PDB file of C-alpha atoms in Angstrom:
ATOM      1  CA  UNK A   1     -18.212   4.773  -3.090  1.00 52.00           C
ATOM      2  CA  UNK A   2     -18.014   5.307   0.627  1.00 63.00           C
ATOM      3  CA  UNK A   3     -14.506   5.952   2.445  1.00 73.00           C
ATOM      4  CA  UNK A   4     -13.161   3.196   4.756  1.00 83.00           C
ATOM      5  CA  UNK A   5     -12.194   4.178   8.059  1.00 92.00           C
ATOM      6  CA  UNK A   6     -10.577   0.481   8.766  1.00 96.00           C
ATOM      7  CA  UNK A   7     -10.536  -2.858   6.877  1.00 96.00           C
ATOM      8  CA  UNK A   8      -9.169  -6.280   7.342  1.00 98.00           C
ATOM      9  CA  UNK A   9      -5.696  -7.443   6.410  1.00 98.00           C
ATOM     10  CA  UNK A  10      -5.474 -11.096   6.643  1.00 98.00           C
ATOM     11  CA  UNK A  11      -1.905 -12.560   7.738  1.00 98.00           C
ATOM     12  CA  UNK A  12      -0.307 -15.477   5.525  1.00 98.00           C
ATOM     13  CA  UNK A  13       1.876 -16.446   8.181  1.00 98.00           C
ATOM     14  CA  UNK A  14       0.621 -16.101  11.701  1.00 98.00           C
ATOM     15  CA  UNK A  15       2.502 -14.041  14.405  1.00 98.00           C
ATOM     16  CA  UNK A  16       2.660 -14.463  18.411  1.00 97.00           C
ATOM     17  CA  UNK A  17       1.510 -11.982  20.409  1.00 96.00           C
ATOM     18  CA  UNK A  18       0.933 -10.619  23.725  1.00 93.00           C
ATOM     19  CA  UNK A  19      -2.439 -10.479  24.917  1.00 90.00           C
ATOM     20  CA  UNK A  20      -4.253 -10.742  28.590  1.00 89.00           C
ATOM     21  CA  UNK A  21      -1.217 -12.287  30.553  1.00 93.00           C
ATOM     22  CA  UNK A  22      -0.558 -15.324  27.673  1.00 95.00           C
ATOM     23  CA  UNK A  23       0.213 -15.419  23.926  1.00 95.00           C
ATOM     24  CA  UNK A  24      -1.768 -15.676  21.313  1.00 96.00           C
ATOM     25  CA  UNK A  25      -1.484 -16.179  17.822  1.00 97.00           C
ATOM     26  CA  UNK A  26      -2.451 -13.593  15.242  1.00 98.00           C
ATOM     27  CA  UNK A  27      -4.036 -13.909  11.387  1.00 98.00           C
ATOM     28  CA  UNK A  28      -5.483 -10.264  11.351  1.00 98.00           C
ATOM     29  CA  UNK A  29      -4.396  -7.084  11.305  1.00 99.00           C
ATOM     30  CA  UNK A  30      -6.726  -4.117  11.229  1.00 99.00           C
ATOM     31  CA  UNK A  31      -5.394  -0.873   9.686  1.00 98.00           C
ATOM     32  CA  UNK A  32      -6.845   1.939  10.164  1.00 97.00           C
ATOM     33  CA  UNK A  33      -7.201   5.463   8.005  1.00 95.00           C
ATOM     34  CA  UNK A  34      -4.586   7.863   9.083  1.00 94.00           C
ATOM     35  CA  UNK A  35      -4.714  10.731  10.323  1.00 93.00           C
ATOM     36  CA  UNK A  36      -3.246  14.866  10.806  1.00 93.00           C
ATOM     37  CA  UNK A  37      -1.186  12.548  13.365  1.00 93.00           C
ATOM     38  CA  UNK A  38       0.571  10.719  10.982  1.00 94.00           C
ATOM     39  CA  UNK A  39       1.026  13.485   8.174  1.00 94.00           C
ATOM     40  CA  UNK A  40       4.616  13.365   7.873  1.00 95.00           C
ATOM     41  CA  UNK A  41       4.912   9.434   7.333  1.00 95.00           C
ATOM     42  CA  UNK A  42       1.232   9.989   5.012  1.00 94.00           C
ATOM     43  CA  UNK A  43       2.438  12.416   2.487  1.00 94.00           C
ATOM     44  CA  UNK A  44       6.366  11.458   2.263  1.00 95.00           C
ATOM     45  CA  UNK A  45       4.982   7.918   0.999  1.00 94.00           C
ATOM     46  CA  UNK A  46       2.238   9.591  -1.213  1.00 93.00           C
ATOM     47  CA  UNK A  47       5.039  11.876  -2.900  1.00 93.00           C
ATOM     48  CA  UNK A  48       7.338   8.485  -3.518  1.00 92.00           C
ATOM     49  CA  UNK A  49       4.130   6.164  -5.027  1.00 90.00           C
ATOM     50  CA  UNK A  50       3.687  10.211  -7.125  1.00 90.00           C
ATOM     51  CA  UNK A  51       7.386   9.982  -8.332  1.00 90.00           C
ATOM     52  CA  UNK A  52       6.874   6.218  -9.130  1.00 89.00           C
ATOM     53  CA  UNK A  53       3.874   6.144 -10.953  1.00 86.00           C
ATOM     54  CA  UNK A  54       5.238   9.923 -12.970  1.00 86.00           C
ATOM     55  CA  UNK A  55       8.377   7.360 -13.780  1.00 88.00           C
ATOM     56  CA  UNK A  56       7.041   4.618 -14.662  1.00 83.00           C
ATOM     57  CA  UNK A  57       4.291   5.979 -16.734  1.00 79.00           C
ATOM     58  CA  UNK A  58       6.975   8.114 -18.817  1.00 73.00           C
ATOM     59  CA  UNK A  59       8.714   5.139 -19.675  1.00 65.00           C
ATOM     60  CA  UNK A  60       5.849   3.289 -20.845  1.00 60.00           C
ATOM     61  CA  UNK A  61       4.950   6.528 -22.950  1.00 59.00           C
ATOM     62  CA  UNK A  62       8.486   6.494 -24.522  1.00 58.00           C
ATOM     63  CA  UNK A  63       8.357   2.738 -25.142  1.00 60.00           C
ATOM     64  CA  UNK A  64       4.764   3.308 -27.068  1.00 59.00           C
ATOM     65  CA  UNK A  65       6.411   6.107 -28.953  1.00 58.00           C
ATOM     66  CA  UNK A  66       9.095   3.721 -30.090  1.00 57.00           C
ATOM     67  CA  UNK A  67       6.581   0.660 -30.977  1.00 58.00           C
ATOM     68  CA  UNK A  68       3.877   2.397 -32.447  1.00 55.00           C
ATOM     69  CA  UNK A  69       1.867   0.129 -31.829  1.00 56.00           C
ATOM     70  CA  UNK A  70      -1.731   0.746 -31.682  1.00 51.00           C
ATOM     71  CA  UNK A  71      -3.339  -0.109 -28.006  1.00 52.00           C
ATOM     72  CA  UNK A  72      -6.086  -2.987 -27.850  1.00 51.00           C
ATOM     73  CA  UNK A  73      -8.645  -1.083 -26.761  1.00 47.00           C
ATOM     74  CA  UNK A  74     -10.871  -3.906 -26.096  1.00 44.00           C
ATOM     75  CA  UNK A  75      -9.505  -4.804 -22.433  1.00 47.00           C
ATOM     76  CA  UNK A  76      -9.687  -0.896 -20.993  1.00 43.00           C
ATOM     77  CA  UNK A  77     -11.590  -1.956 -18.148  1.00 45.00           C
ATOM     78  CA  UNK A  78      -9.704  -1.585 -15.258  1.00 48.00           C
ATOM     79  CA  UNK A  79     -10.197  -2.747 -11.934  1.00 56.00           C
ATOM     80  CA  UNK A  80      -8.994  -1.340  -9.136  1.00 60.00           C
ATOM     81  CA  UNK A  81      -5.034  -2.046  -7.812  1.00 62.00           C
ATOM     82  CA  UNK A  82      -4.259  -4.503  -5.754  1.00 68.00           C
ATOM     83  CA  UNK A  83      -0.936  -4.055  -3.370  1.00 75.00           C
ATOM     84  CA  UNK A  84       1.311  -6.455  -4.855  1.00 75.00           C
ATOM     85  CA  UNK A  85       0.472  -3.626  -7.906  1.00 77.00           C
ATOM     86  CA  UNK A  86       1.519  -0.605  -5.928  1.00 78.00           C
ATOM     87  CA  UNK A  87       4.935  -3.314  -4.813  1.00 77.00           C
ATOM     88  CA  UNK A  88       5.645  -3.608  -7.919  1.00 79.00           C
ATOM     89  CA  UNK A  89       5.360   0.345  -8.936  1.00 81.00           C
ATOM     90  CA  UNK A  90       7.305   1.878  -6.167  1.00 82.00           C
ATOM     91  CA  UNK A  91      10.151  -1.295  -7.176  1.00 81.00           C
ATOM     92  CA  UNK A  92      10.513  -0.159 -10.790  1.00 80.00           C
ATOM     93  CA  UNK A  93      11.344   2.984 -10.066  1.00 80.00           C
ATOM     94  CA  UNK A  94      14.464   4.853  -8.280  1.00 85.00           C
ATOM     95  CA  UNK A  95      12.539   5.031  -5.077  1.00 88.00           C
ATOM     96  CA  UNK A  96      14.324   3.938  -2.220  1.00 90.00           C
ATOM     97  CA  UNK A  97      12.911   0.962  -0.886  1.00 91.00           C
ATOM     98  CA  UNK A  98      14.616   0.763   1.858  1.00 93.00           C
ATOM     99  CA  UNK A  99      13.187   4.267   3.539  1.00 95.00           C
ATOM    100  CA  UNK A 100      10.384   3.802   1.677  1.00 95.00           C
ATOM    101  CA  UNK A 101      10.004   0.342   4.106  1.00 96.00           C
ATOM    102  CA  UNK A 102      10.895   2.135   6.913  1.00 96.00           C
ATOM    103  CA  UNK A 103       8.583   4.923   6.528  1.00 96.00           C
ATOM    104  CA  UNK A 104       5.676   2.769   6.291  1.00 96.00           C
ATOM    105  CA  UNK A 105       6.671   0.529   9.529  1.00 98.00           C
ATOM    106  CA  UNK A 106       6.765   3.972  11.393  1.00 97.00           C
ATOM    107  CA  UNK A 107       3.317   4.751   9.952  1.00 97.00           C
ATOM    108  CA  UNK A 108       1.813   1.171  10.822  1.00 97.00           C
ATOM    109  CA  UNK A 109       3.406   1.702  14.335  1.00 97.00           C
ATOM    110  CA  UNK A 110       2.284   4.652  14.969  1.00 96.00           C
ATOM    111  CA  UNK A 111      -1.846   3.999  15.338  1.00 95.00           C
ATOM    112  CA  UNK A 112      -2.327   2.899  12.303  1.00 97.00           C
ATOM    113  CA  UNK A 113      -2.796  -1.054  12.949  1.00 98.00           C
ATOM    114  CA  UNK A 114      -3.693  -3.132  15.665  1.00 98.00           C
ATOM    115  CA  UNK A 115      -3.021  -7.337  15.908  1.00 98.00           C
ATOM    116  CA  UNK A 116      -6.557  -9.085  15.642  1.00 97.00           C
ATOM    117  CA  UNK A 117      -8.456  -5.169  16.671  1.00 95.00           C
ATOM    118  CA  UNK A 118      -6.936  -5.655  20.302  1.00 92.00           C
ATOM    119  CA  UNK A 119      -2.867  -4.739  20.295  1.00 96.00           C
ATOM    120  CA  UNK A 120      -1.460  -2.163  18.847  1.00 97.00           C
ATOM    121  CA  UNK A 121       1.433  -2.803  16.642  1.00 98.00           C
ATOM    122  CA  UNK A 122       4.860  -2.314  17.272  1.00 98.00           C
ATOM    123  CA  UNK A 123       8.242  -2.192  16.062  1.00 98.00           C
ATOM    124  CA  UNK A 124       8.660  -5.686  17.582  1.00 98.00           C
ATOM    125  CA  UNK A 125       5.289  -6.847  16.748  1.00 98.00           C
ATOM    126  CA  UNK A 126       5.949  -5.900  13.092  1.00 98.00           C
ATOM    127  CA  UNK A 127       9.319  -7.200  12.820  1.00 98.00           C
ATOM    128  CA  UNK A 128       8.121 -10.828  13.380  1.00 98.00           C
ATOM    129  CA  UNK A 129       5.951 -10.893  10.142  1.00 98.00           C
ATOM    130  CA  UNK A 130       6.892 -12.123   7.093  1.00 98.00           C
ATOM    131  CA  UNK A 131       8.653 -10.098   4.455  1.00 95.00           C
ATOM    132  CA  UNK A 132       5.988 -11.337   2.305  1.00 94.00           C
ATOM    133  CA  UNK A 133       2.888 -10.371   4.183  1.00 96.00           C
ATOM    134  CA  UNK A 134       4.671  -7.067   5.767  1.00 96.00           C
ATOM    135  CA  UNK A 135       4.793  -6.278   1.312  1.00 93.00           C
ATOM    136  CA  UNK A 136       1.366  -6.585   1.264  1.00 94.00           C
ATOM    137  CA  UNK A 137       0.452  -5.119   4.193  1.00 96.00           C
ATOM    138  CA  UNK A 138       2.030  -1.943   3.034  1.00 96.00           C
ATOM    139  CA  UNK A 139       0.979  -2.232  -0.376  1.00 93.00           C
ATOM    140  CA  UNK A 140      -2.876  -2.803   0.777  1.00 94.00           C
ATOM    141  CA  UNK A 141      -2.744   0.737   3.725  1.00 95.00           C
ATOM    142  CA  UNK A 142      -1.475   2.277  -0.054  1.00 94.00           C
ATOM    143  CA  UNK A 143      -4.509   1.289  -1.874  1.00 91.00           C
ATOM    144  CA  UNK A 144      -6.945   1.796   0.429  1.00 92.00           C
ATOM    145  CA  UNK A 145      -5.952   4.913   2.529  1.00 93.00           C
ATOM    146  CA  UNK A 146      -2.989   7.127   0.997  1.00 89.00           C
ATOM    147  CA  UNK A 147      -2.999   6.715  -2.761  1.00 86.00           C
ATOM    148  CA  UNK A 148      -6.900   6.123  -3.170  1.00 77.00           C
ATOM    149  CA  UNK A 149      -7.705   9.357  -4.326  1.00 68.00           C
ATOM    150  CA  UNK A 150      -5.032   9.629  -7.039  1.00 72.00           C
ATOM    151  CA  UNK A 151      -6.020   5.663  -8.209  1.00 67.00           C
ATOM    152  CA  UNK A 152      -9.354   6.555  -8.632  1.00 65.00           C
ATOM    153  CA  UNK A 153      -8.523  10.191 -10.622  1.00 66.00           C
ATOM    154  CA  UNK A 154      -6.070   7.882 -12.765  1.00 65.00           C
ATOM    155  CA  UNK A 155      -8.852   5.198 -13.662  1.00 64.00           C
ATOM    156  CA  UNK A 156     -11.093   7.757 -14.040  1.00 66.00           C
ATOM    157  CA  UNK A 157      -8.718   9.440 -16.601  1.00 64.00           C
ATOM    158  CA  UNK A 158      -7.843   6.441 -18.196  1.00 65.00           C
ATOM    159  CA  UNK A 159     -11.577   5.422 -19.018  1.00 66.00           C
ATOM    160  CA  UNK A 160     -12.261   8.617 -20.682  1.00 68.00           C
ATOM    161  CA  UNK A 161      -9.401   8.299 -23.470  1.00 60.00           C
TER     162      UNK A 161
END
């Protein structure tokens, strides 16, 4: 499987922008990988999705424990997560969503995505999405750049028991 340098992010909710003297509206965002640049922002949201997913996972494990129930292994395929997923993980846990948020706006402002390939983004620029597509925004950079490596080790893992 090759690694993505960039990919698409496709806007629910379209945003105006600032492009060649006039406005414009935008339906894509491109994000692109990060890089040494953006370390701090990179590996402070990898630890958080680490403490979620270590969380999480132990209290599934207790909960099995408990039920004893034996697992259907029929269904074990897995695909691989989709953002609302990672949301969802990093919400059930005690991570703090609210730094967690702002973490990942720095990150997307910083490089990191640009309105329709052309703008940068900004503070500003971000601010005027939707709380909805900003969610999956975030949840998408996740999956494909930060936590890639340790979703793929984990479905790997999982497919061998």
């Amino acid at each position: 499987m090759a690694i993505r340098r960039e990919i698409e992010f496709e806007l629910e909710e379209p945003i105006q922008y600032a492009v060649d003297g006039g406005t414009s509206e935008a339906t894509l965002v491109i994000l692109k990988a990060p890089t040494t640049r953006n370390r701090r922002d990179c590996l402070f949201l990898k630890q958080q999705f680490l403490r979620a997913l270590h969380e999480v996972s132990g209290e599934q494990d207790s909960k099995k424990k408990k039920t004893e129930e034996p697992e259907d292994e029929t269904d074990t395929k897995e695909e691989e997560p989709d953002p609302e997923e990672v949301a969802i993980l990093i919400g059930s846990s005690s991570v703090d969503l609210g730094e967690f948020f702002d973490r990942a706006r720095a990150l997307m402002c910083r490089g990191s995505a640009f309105i329709e390939g052309k703008v940068e983004m900004t503070t500003e620029l971000f601010d005027r999405m939707s709380m909805e597509d900003s969610e999956r925004m975030i949840g998408s950079y996740m999956v494909n750049f930060i936590v890639r490596s340790v979703l793929m080790k984990q479905k790997k893992a999982s497919s061998k028991t």
